[in-house]
């Protein structure tokens, strides 16, 4: 369905019992809301109502051109506005990659809108900043950030039939093709990369503690986030907290380990 919010139109996939507790699902790069397709049946069977949002830049009707339009404050306000448009006072929030980043922002700045948070792959931003300061290995893991922010990123990621995107998503097999195809939409790849270009450490340097019940899901084969950032996330959660460590799983948890992730989400929600 289409949801009008903040003068834009967002694509939202809804499912599950109409009277179920609401769950807002927030995707990352280079995927979209379909990255949660494999966990949705379990959530629906548990009686939950899900809303998987194609975020700013991914929804064709919500694709501003200015880089500054993709700052964390803007994409976080999008999620709040979508909840408002849906008439949802508060929801369980599940986010992966950039979606996890938005989830942390929501939990800190809008805790009354977040019943629980399940953040996947990306840890609390303050924990990540700490790891960047003290672990050269974490700096190396995020070296791609500079490339994605560069002027040549679109050309590099599109070259040779989007070979780089396919290599990134290799752990999820043929499911990668749907995301590669979607990135051929006019303006979509640039909009997705603008999340990186708009980001600065100052946007998260003052982010406070999370007070809502929280689960952080980390996988030991994640090439983006190392163990230090994962473990130190605990320092920034004052609510009930659990870290779930997945063995042998890469960054693409929702599609590589959907059963285990669904278990973690349902345990956090308590159904």
Coordinates of C-alpha atoms in Angstrom, one line a residue:
X1 CA 0.0 0.0 0.0
X2 CA 1.0 3.6 -0.3
X3 CA 1.3 5.9 2.7
X4 CA 1.3 9.7 2.4
X5 CA 3.7 11.3 4.9
X6 CA 5.7 14.5 5.0
X7 CA 4.6 15.4 1.5
X8 CA 5.9 12.1 0.0
X9 CA 4.5 8.7 -0.8
X10 CA 6.0 5.7 0.9
X11 CA 5.5 2.1 -0.2
X12 CA 4.5 -0.1 2.8
X13 CA 3.9 -3.9 2.7
X14 CA 1.4 -4.8 5.4
X15 CA 0.4 -8.3 6.5
X16 CA -0.8 -10.4 9.4
X17 CA -3.9 -10.2 11.6
X18 CA -5.5 -6.8 11.4
X19 CA -5.8 -6.7 15.2
X20 CA -2.3 -7.9 15.9
X21 CA 0.3 -5.8 17.7
X22 CA 2.1 -3.6 15.1
X23 CA 5.6 -4.3 14.0
X24 CA 7.5 -1.7 11.9
X25 CA 10.3 -3.3 9.8
X26 CA 13.1 -1.0 8.4
X27 CA 15.5 -2.3 5.8
X28 CA 19.1 -1.5 4.9
X29 CA 21.3 -1.0 1.9
X30 CA 21.2 -2.3 -0.9
X31 CA 18.0 -4.1 -0.1
X32 CA 14.4 -3.0 0.5
X33 CA 11.4 -4.1 2.5
X34 CA 11.6 -7.5 0.8
X35 CA 14.6 -8.5 2.9
X36 CA 12.2 -9.4 5.7
X37 CA 9.9 -11.6 3.5
X38 CA 11.4 -14.8 5.0
X39 CA 10.6 -13.9 8.6
X40 CA 7.2 -12.5 8.0
X41 CA 5.3 -15.8 8.0
X42 CA 6.5 -16.6 11.5
X43 CA 5.5 -13.1 12.8
X44 CA 2.1 -13.4 11.3
X45 CA 1.6 -16.9 12.7
X46 CA 2.4 -15.4 16.1
X47 CA -0.5 -12.9 15.6
X48 CA 1.6 -9.8 14.8
X49 CA 0.6 -7.2 12.2
X50 CA 3.6 -6.2 10.2
X51 CA 4.4 -3.0 8.2
X52 CA 7.6 -3.3 6.1
X53 CA 8.6 0.2 4.9
X54 CA 10.5 1.0 1.8
X55 CA 12.4 3.9 3.2
X56 CA 13.3 7.3 1.8
X57 CA 15.1 6.9 -1.6
X58 CA 13.7 3.4 -2.1
X59 CA 10.1 4.3 -2.4
X60 CA 9.8 6.1 -5.8
X61 CA 7.4 8.6 -4.3
X62 CA 9.9 9.5 -1.6
X63 CA 13.1 10.2 -3.5
X64 CA 14.4 13.7 -2.9
X65 CA 17.5 14.7 -4.8
X66 CA 19.4 16.7 -2.2
X67 CA 22.0 14.8 -0.2
X68 CA 21.1 16.7 3.0
X69 CA 17.6 15.2 2.7
X70 CA 19.0 11.8 3.8
X71 CA 20.4 12.9 7.1
X72 CA 19.5 10.6 10.1
X73 CA 17.0 13.2 11.5
X74 CA 15.1 13.1 8.2
X75 CA 14.9 9.4 7.8
X76 CA 14.0 9.0 11.5
X77 CA 11.2 11.5 11.1
X78 CA 9.9 9.6 8.1
X79 CA 9.4 6.5 10.3
X80 CA 7.5 8.6 12.9
X81 CA 5.4 10.2 10.2
X82 CA 4.5 6.8 8.7
X83 CA 3.4 5.5 12.1
X84 CA 1.2 8.7 12.4
X85 CA -0.3 8.1 9.0
X86 CA -1.1 4.5 9.9
X87 CA -2.7 5.6 13.1
X88 CA -0.2 3.6 15.2
X89 CA 0.7 5.1 18.5
X90 CA 3.6 2.7 19.1
X91 CA 5.1 -0.3 17.4
X92 CA 7.7 -3.0 17.9
X93 CA 10.6 -1.9 15.7
X94 CA 12.8 -4.3 13.7
X95 CA 15.7 -2.8 11.7
X96 CA 18.6 -4.1 9.7
X97 CA 21.7 -2.2 8.6
X98 CA 20.6 1.4 8.0
X99 CA 17.2 0.3 9.3
X100 CA 18.9 -0.6 12.6
X101 CA 20.5 2.8 12.7
X102 CA 17.0 4.4 12.3
X103 CA 15.8 2.1 15.0
X104 CA 18.4 3.3 17.5
X105 CA 17.4 6.9 16.7
X106 CA 13.8 6.1 17.3
X107 CA 14.4 4.4 20.6
X108 CA 16.4 7.3 21.9
X109 CA 14.5 10.3 20.5
X110 CA 11.0 8.8 20.4
X111 CA 10.9 6.1 23.1
X112 CA 7.1 6.4 23.5
X113 CA 6.7 5.2 19.9
X114 CA 8.9 2.1 20.3
X115 CA 7.5 -0.8 22.3
X116 CA 10.6 -3.0 21.7
X117 CA 13.6 -2.7 19.5
X118 CA 15.4 -5.5 17.6
X119 CA 18.5 -4.0 15.9
X120 CA 20.2 -6.3 13.5
X121 CA 23.9 -6.0 12.5
X122 CA 24.4 -2.3 13.2
X123 CA 25.1 -1.7 17.0
X124 CA 24.3 1.4 19.0
X125 CA 26.2 4.2 17.2
X126 CA 28.1 5.2 20.3
X127 CA 29.5 1.7 20.6
X128 CA 30.5 1.8 17.0
X129 CA 32.2 5.1 17.4
X130 CA 34.2 3.7 20.3
X131 CA 35.3 0.7 18.3
X132 CA 36.4 3.0 15.5
X133 CA 38.6 4.8 17.9
X134 CA 40.3 1.8 19.6
X135 CA 40.2 -0.9 16.9
X136 CA 42.0 -0.4 13.6
X137 CA 40.2 -3.6 12.5
X138 CA 36.9 -1.8 12.8
X139 CA 38.2 1.1 10.8
X140 CA 39.2 -1.4 8.1
X141 CA 35.7 -2.9 8.1
X142 CA 34.1 0.4 7.4
X143 CA 36.6 1.5 4.7
X144 CA 33.9 1.0 2.1
X145 CA 32.1 4.0 3.5
X146 CA 34.4 6.4 1.8
X147 CA 33.9 4.6 -1.5
X148 CA 30.1 4.8 -1.2
X149 CA 30.3 8.5 -0.4
X150 CA 32.5 9.2 -3.5
X151 CA 31.3 10.6 -6.8
X152 CA 32.3 7.4 -8.6
X153 CA 30.2 5.1 -6.4
X154 CA 27.3 4.8 -8.9
X155 CA 29.7 3.9 -11.7
X156 CA 31.6 1.3 -9.7
X157 CA 28.5 -0.4 -8.3
X158 CA 26.8 -0.5 -11.7
X159 CA 29.8 -1.7 -13.7
X160 CA 29.8 -5.1 -15.3
X161 CA 26.1 -5.7 -14.7
X162 CA 26.3 -4.6 -11.1
X163 CA 29.0 -7.1 -10.3
X164 CA 30.0 -5.3 -7.1
X165 CA 26.4 -5.4 -5.7
X166 CA 26.1 -9.1 -6.6
X167 CA 29.4 -9.9 -4.8
X168 CA 28.2 -8.0 -1.7
X169 CA 25.0 -10.0 -1.6
X170 CA 26.5 -13.4 -2.6
X171 CA 25.6 -15.0 0.8
X172 CA 21.9 -14.7 0.0
X173 CA 22.1 -16.4 -3.4
X174 CA 19.5 -15.6 -6.1
X175 CA 17.6 -13.3 -3.8
X176 CA 20.2 -10.7 -4.7
X177 CA 18.9 -10.4 -8.2
X178 CA 15.7 -8.6 -7.1
X179 CA 17.7 -5.9 -5.4
X180 CA 20.2 -5.5 -8.3
X181 CA 17.2 -5.1 -10.7
X182 CA 15.6 -2.6 -8.4
X183 CA 18.7 -0.5 -8.3
X184 CA 18.3 0.2 -12.1
X185 CA 15.3 2.4 -11.4
X186 CA 16.1 6.0 -12.3
X187 CA 17.6 7.7 -9.2
X188 CA 17.3 4.8 -6.8
X189 CA 21.0 3.9 -6.5
X190 CA 22.0 7.6 -6.0
X191 CA 19.3 8.1 -3.4
X192 CA 20.4 4.9 -1.6
X193 CA 24.0 6.1 -1.6
X194 CA 23.0 9.5 -0.3
X195 CA 22.3 7.9 3.0
X196 CA 26.1 7.4 3.2
X197 CA 26.9 10.8 1.8
X198 CA 24.6 12.6 4.3
X199 CA 26.0 10.8 7.3
X200 CA 28.4 12.4 9.7
X201 CA 29.6 11.1 13.1
X202 CA 28.3 14.3 14.6
X203 CA 24.8 13.1 13.9
X204 CA 25.2 10.2 16.4
X205 CA 28.0 11.4 18.7
X206 CA 25.5 12.7 21.3
X207 CA 23.0 9.9 21.0
X208 CA 22.0 8.8 24.5
X209 CA 21.0 5.5 26.1
X210 CA 18.1 3.4 25.1
X211 CA 15.4 2.7 27.7
X212 CA 13.1 0.4 25.7
X213 CA 13.5 -3.4 25.8
X214 CA 16.1 -4.2 23.2
X215 CA 17.7 -7.1 21.4
X216 CA 20.9 -6.6 19.4
X217 CA 21.6 -9.3 16.8
X218 CA 25.2 -9.7 15.7
X219 CA 26.7 -12.3 13.4
X220 CA 30.3 -13.5 13.7
X221 CA 30.9 -13.5 9.9
X222 CA 29.7 -9.9 9.5
X223 CA 32.3 -8.0 7.6
X224 CA 31.0 -4.6 8.7
X225 CA 30.8 -4.8 12.6
X226 CA 33.4 -6.4 14.8
X227 CA 33.1 -7.9 18.3
X228 CA 34.1 -4.8 20.2
X229 CA 31.3 -2.7 18.9
X230 CA 28.8 -5.6 19.4
X231 CA 29.8 -6.1 23.0
X232 CA 29.9 -2.5 24.0
X233 CA 26.4 -1.9 22.8
X234 CA 25.3 -3.2 26.2
X235 CA 26.7 0.0 27.7
X236 CA 24.1 2.1 25.9
X237 CA 20.9 0.2 26.8
X238 CA 19.3 0.8 30.2
X239 CA 16.2 -1.2 29.4
X240 CA 15.9 -5.0 29.3
X241 CA 18.7 -6.1 27.0
X242 CA 19.9 -9.2 25.2
X243 CA 22.6 -9.7 22.6
X244 CA 22.0 -12.6 20.2
X245 CA 25.2 -13.9 18.5
X246 CA 24.8 -15.9 15.4
X247 CA 27.6 -18.2 14.3
X248 CA 28.6 -18.7 10.7
X249 CA 26.3 -16.0 9.4
X250 CA 27.3 -12.9 7.4
X251 CA 25.9 -9.4 7.5
X252 CA 22.7 -10.4 5.7
X253 CA 21.0 -12.0 8.7
X254 CA 17.3 -11.6 7.6
X255 CA 17.8 -13.7 4.5
X256 CA 20.6 -16.0 5.6
X257 CA 19.2 -16.9 9.0
X258 CA 15.5 -16.1 8.9
X259 CA 14.4 -18.8 11.3
X260 CA 16.9 -17.8 14.0
X261 CA 16.1 -14.1 13.5
X262 CA 12.4 -14.7 13.7
X263 CA 13.0 -16.5 17.0
X264 CA 15.0 -13.5 18.3
X265 CA 12.3 -11.0 17.3
X266 CA 9.5 -13.1 18.8
X267 CA 11.4 -13.6 22.0
X268 CA 11.9 -9.8 22.3
X269 CA 8.3 -9.0 21.6
X270 CA 7.2 -11.7 24.0
X271 CA 4.8 -13.7 21.9

